[in-house]
Backbone as numpy.savetxt, mean C-alpha at the origin, in Angstrom:
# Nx Ny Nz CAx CAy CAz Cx Cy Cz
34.40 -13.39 17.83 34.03 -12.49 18.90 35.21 -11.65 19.37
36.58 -12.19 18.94 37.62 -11.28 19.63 37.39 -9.86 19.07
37.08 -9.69 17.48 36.77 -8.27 17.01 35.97 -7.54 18.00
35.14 -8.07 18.73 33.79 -7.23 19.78 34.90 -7.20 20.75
35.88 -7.43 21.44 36.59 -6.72 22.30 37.59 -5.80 22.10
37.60 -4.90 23.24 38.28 -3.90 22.83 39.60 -3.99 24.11
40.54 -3.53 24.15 41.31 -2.79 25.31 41.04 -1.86 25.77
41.62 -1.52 27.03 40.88 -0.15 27.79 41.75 0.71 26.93
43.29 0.18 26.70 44.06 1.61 25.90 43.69 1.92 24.43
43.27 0.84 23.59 42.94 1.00 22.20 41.64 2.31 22.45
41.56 2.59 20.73 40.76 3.52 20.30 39.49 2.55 19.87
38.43 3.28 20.35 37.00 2.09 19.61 36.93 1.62 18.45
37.17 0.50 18.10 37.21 0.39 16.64 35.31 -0.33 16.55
35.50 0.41 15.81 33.64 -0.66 14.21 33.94 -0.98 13.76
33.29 -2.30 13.65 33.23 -3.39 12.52 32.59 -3.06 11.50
32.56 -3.14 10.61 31.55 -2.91 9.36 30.53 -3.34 9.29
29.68 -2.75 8.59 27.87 -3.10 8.45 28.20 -4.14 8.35
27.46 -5.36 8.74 27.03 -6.70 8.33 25.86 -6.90 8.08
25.23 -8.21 6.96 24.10 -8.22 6.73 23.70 -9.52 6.88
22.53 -10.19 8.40 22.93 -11.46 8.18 21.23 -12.01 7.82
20.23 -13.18 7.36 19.36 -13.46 7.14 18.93 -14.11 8.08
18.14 -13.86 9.27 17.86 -14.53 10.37 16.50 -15.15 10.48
15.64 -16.54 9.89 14.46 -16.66 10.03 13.96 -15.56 9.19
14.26 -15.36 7.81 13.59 -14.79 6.97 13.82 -12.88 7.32
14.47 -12.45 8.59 14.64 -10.95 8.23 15.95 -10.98 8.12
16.10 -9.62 7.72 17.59 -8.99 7.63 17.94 -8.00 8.68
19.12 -8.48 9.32 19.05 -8.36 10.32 20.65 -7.68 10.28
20.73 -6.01 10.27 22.02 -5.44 9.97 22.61 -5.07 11.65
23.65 -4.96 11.39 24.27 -4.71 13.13 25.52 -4.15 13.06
25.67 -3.21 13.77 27.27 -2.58 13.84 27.72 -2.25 15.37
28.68 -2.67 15.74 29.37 -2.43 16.46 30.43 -1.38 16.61
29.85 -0.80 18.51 30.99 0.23 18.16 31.24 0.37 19.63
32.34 0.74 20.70 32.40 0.23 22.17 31.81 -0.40 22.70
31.83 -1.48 21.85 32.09 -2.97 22.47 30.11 -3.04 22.96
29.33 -2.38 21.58 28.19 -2.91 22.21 27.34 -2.81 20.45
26.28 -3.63 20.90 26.07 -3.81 19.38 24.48 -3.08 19.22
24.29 -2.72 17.76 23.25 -1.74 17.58 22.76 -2.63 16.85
21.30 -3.10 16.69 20.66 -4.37 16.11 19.29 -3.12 14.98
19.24 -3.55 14.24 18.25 -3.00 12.85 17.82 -4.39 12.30
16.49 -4.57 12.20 15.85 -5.29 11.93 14.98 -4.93 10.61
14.81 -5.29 9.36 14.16 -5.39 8.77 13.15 -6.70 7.69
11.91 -6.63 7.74 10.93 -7.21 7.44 11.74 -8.09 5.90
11.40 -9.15 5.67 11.53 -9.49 3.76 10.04 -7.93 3.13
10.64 -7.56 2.13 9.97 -6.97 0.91 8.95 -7.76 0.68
9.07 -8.48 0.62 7.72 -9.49 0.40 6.86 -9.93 1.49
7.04 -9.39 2.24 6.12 -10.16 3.46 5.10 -8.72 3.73
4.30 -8.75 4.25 3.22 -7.86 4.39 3.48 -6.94 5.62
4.44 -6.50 6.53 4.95 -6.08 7.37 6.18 -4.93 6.52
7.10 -5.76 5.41 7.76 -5.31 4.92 7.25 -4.30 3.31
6.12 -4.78 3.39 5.20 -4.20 2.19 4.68 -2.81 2.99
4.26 -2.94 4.00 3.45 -1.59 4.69 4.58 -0.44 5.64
5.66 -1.36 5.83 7.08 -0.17 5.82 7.42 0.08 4.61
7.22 -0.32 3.57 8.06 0.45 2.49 6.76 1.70 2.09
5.57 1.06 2.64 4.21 2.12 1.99 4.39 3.34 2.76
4.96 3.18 4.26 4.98 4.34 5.13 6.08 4.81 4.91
7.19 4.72 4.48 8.19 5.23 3.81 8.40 6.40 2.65
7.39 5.25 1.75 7.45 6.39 0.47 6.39 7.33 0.92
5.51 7.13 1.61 4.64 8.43 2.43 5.45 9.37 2.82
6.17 8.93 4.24 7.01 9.79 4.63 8.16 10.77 3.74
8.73 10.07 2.57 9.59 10.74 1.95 9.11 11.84 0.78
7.50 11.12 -0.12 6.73 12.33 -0.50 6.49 13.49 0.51
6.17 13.10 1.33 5.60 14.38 1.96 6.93 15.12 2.30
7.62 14.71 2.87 8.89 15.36 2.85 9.86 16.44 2.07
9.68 15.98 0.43 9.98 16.18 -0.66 9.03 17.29 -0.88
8.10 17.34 -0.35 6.59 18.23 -0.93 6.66 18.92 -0.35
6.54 18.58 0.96 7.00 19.88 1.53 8.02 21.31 1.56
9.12 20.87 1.16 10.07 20.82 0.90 10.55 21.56 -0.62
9.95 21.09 -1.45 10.39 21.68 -3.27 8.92 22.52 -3.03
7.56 22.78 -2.39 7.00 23.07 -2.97 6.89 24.99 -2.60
6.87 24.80 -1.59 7.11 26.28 -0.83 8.39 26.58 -1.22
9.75 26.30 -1.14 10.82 27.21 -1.75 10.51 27.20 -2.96
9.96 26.71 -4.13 10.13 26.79 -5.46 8.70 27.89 -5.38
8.02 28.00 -4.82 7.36 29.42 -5.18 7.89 30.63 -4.45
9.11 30.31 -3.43 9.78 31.70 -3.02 10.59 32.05 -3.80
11.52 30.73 -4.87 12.40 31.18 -5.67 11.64 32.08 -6.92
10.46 30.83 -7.34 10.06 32.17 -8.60 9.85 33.27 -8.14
9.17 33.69 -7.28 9.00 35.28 -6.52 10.14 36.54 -6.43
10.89 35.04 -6.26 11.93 35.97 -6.08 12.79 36.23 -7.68
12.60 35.31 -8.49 13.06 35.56 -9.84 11.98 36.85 -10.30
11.00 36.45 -10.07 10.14 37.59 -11.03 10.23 38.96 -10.13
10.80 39.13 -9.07 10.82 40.46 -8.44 11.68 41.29 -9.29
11.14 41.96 -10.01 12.11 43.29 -10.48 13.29 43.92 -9.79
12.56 44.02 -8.24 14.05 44.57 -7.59 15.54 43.47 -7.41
15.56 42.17 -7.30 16.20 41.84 -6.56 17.33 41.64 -7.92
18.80 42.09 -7.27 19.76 42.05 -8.40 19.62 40.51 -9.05
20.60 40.53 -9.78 20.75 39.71 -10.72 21.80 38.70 -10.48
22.38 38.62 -9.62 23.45 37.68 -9.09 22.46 37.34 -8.14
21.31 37.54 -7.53 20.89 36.96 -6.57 19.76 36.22 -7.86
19.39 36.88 -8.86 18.61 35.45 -9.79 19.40 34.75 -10.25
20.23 34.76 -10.33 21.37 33.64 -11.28 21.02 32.58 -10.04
21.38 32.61 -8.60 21.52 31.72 -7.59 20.48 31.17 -7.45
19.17 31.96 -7.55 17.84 31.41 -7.59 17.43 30.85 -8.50
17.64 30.89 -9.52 17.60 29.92 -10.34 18.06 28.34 -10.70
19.61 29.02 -9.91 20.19 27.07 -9.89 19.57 26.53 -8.90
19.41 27.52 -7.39 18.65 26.61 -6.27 17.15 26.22 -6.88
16.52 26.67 -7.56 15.36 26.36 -8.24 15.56 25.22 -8.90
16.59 24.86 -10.08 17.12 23.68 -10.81 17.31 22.51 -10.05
18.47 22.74 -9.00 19.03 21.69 -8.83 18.54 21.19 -7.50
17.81 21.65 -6.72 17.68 21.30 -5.48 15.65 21.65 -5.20
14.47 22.67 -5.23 13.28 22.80 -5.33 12.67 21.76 -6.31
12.61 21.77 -7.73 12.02 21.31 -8.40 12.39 20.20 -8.21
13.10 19.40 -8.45 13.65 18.29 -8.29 12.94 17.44 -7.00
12.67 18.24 -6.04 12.52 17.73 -5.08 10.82 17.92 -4.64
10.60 18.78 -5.42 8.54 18.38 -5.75 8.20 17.51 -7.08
9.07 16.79 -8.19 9.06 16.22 -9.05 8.96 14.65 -8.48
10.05 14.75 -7.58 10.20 13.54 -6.73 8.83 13.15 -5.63
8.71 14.17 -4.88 7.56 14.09 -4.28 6.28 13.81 -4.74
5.95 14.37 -6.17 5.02 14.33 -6.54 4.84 12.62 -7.59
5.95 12.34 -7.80 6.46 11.38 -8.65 5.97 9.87 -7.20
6.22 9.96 -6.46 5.82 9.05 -5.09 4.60 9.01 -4.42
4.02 10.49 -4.44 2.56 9.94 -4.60 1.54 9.86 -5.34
1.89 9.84 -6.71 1.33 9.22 -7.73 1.28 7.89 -7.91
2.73 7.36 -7.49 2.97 6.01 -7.11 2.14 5.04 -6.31
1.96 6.03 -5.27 1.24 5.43 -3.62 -0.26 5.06 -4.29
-0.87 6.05 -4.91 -2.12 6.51 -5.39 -2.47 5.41 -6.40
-1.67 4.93 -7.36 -1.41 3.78 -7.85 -1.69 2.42 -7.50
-0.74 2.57 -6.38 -0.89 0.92 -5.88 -2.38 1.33 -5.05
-2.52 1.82 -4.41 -3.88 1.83 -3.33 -5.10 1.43 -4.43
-4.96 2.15 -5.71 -6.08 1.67 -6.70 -5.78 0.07 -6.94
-4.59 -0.29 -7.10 -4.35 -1.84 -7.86 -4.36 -2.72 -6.53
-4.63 -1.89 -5.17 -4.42 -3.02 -4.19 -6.39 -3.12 -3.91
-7.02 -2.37 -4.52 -8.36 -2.22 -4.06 -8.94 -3.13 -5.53
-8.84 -3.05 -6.46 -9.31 -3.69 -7.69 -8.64 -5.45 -7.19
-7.63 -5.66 -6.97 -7.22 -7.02 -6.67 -8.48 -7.57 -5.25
-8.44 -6.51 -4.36 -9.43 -7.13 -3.28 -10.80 -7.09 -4.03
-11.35 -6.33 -4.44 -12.75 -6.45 -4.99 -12.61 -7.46 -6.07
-11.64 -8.20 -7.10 -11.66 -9.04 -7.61 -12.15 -10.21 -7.17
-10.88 -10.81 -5.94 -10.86 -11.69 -5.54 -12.29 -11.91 -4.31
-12.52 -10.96 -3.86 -13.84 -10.87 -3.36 -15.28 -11.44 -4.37
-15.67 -10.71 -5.25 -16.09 -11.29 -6.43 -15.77 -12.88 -6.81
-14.64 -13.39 -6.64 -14.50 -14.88 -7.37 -14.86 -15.43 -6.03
-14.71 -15.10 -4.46 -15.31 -16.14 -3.63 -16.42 -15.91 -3.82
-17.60 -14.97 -3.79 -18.62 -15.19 -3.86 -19.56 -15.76 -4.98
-19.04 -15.58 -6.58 -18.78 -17.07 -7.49 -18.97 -18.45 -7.00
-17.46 -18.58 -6.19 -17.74 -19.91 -5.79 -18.24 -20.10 -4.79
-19.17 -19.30 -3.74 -19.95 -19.46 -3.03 -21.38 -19.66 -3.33
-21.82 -19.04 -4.43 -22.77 -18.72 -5.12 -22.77 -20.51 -6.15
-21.96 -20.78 -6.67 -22.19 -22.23 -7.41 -22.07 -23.23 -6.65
-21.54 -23.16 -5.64 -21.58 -24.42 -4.51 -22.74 -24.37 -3.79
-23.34 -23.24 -3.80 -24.78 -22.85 -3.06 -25.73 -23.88 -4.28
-26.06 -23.49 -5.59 -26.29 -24.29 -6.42 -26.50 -25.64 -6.51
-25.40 -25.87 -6.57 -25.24 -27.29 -6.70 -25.30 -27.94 -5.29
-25.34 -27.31 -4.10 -26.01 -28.17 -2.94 -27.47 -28.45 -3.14
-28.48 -27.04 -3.49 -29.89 -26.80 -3.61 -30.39 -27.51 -4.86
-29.71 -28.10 -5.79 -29.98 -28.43 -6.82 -30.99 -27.28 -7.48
-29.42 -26.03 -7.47 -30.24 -24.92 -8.48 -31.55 -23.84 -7.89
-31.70 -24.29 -6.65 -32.88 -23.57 -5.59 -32.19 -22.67 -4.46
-32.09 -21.78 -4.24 -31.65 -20.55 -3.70 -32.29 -19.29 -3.53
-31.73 -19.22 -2.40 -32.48 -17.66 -1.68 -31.93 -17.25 -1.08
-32.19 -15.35 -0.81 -31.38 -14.38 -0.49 -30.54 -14.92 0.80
-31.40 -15.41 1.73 -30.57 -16.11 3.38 -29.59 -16.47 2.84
-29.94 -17.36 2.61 -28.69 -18.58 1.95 -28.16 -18.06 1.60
-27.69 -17.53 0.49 -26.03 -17.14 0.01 -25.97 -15.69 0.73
-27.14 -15.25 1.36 -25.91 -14.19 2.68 -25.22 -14.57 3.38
-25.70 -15.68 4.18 -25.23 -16.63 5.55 -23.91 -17.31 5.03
-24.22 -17.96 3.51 -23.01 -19.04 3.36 -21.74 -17.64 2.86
-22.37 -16.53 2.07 -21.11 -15.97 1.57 -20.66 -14.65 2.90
-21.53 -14.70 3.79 -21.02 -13.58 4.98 -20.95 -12.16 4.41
-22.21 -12.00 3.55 -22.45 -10.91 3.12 -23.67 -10.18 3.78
-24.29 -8.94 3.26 -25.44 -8.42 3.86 -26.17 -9.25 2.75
-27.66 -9.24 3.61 -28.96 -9.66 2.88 -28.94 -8.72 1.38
-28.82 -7.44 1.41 -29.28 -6.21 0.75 -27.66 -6.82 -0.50
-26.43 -6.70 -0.47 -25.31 -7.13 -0.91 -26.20 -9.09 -2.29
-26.51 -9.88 -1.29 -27.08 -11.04 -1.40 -28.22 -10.79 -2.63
-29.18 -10.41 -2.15 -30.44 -10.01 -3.25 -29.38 -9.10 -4.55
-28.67 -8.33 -4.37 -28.41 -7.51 -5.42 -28.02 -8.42 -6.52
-26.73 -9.32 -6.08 -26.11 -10.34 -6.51 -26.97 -11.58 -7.39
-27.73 -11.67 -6.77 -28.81 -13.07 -7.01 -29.65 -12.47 -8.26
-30.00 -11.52 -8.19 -30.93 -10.58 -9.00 -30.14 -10.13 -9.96
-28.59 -10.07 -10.45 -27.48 -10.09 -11.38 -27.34 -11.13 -12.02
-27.48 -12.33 -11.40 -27.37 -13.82 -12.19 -28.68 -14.45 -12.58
-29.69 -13.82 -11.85 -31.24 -14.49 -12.24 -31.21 -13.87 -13.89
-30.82 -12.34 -13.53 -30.79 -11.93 -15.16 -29.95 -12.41 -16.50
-28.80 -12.42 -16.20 -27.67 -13.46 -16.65 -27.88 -14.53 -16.85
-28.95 -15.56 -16.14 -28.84 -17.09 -16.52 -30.35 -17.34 -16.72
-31.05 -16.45 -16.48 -32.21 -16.48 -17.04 -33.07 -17.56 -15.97
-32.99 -16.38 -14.76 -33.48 -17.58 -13.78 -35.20 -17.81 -13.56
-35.91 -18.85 -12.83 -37.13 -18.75 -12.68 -37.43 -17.88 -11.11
-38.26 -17.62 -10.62 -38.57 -17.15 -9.30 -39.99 -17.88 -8.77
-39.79 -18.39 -7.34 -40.84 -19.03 -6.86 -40.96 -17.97 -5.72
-42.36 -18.06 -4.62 -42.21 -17.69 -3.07 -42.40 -19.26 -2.71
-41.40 -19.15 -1.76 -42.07 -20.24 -0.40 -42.91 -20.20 0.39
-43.38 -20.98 1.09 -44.28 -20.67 2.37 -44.07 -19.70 3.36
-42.75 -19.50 3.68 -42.36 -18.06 4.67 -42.46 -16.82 3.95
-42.70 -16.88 2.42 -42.82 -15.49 1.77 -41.38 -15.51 1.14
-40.73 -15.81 1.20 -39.18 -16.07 0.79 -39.16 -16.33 -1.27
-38.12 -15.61 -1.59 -38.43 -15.40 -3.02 -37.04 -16.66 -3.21
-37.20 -17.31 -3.65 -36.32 -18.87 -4.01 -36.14 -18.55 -5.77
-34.86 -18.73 -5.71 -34.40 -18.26 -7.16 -34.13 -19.63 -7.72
-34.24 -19.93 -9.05 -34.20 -21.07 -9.10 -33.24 -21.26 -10.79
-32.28 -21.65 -10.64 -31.06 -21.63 -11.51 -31.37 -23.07 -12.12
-31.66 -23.09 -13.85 -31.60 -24.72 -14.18 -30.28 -24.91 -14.74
């Protein structure tokens, strides 16, 4: 702690970034007159730290896009203008190279990315959605000994009725089911 004090005659000195692991974040801090600046960040892996890095690369596409996409059509404009000398296309051209394109390549390169995961984060939920209702659907089974109806595996899988029948009416075809009514009118699917 003596580093965190200062003298009234000394010049402010900073400590250097530090990086310490506190209960799973990272937790960077720098000091500078004698008071400390605290930055907190999430683990990468934790779902807090997953949806800052998503709003991130948002923020920095759009940024980038913004950014390379409007000057790189003022630079060509300005390349293809007949009037404008030729030391002013030479310049427009490198600012076109090294700094526009580059910077809608990037942009565009991040939300292709984003666009990416949002598809592979929606196919993983509709997967795994699909395998509980599987095993909602065979535990339904094997309670009824094979006798089932639309209620029932709406109620047990917390789906809609309309969701339920679609489903049931997918595996009756698939397993080659029988169909009874009950006494309430109720269509009882019946899995051997």
């Amino acid at each position: 702690m003596a580093d965190l004090q200062a003298t009234p005659n000394s010049p402010p000195q900073a400590s250097p970034h530090t990086l310490y692991k506190i209960f799973g974040w990272q937790v960077l801090y720098y000091t500078l007159y004698n008071k400390v600046i605290i930055f907190e960040f999430p683990p990468a892996n934790s779902s807090k730290g997953k949806s800052y890095m998503k709003l991130i690369k948002k923020v920095l596409a759009i940024c980038f896009l913004l950014f390379g996409i409007p000057f790189s059509a003022v630079m060509i404009l300005e390349i293809m203008n007949p009037k404008t000398p030729a030391q002013e296309k030479e310049n427009d051209v490198a600012a076109l190279t090294i700094l526009t394109i580059p910077s809608t390549i990037l942009g565009g390169w991040l939300s292709w990315s984003l666009v990416q995961h949002n598809r592979k984060e929606k196919a993983l939920l509709l997967e795994s959605e699909q395998k509980r209702l599987q095993l909602v659907f065979l535990e339904l089974i094997e309670q009824k000994t094979g006798r089932i109806t639309v209620l029932q595996l709406a109620k047990n899988a917390e789906i809609s009725t309309q969701l339920a029948k679609q489903y049931l009416d997918e595996k009756a075809k698939e397993l080659n089911a029988d169909f009874e009514v009950n006494e309430e009118g109720n269509v009882l699917y019946h899995f051997s």
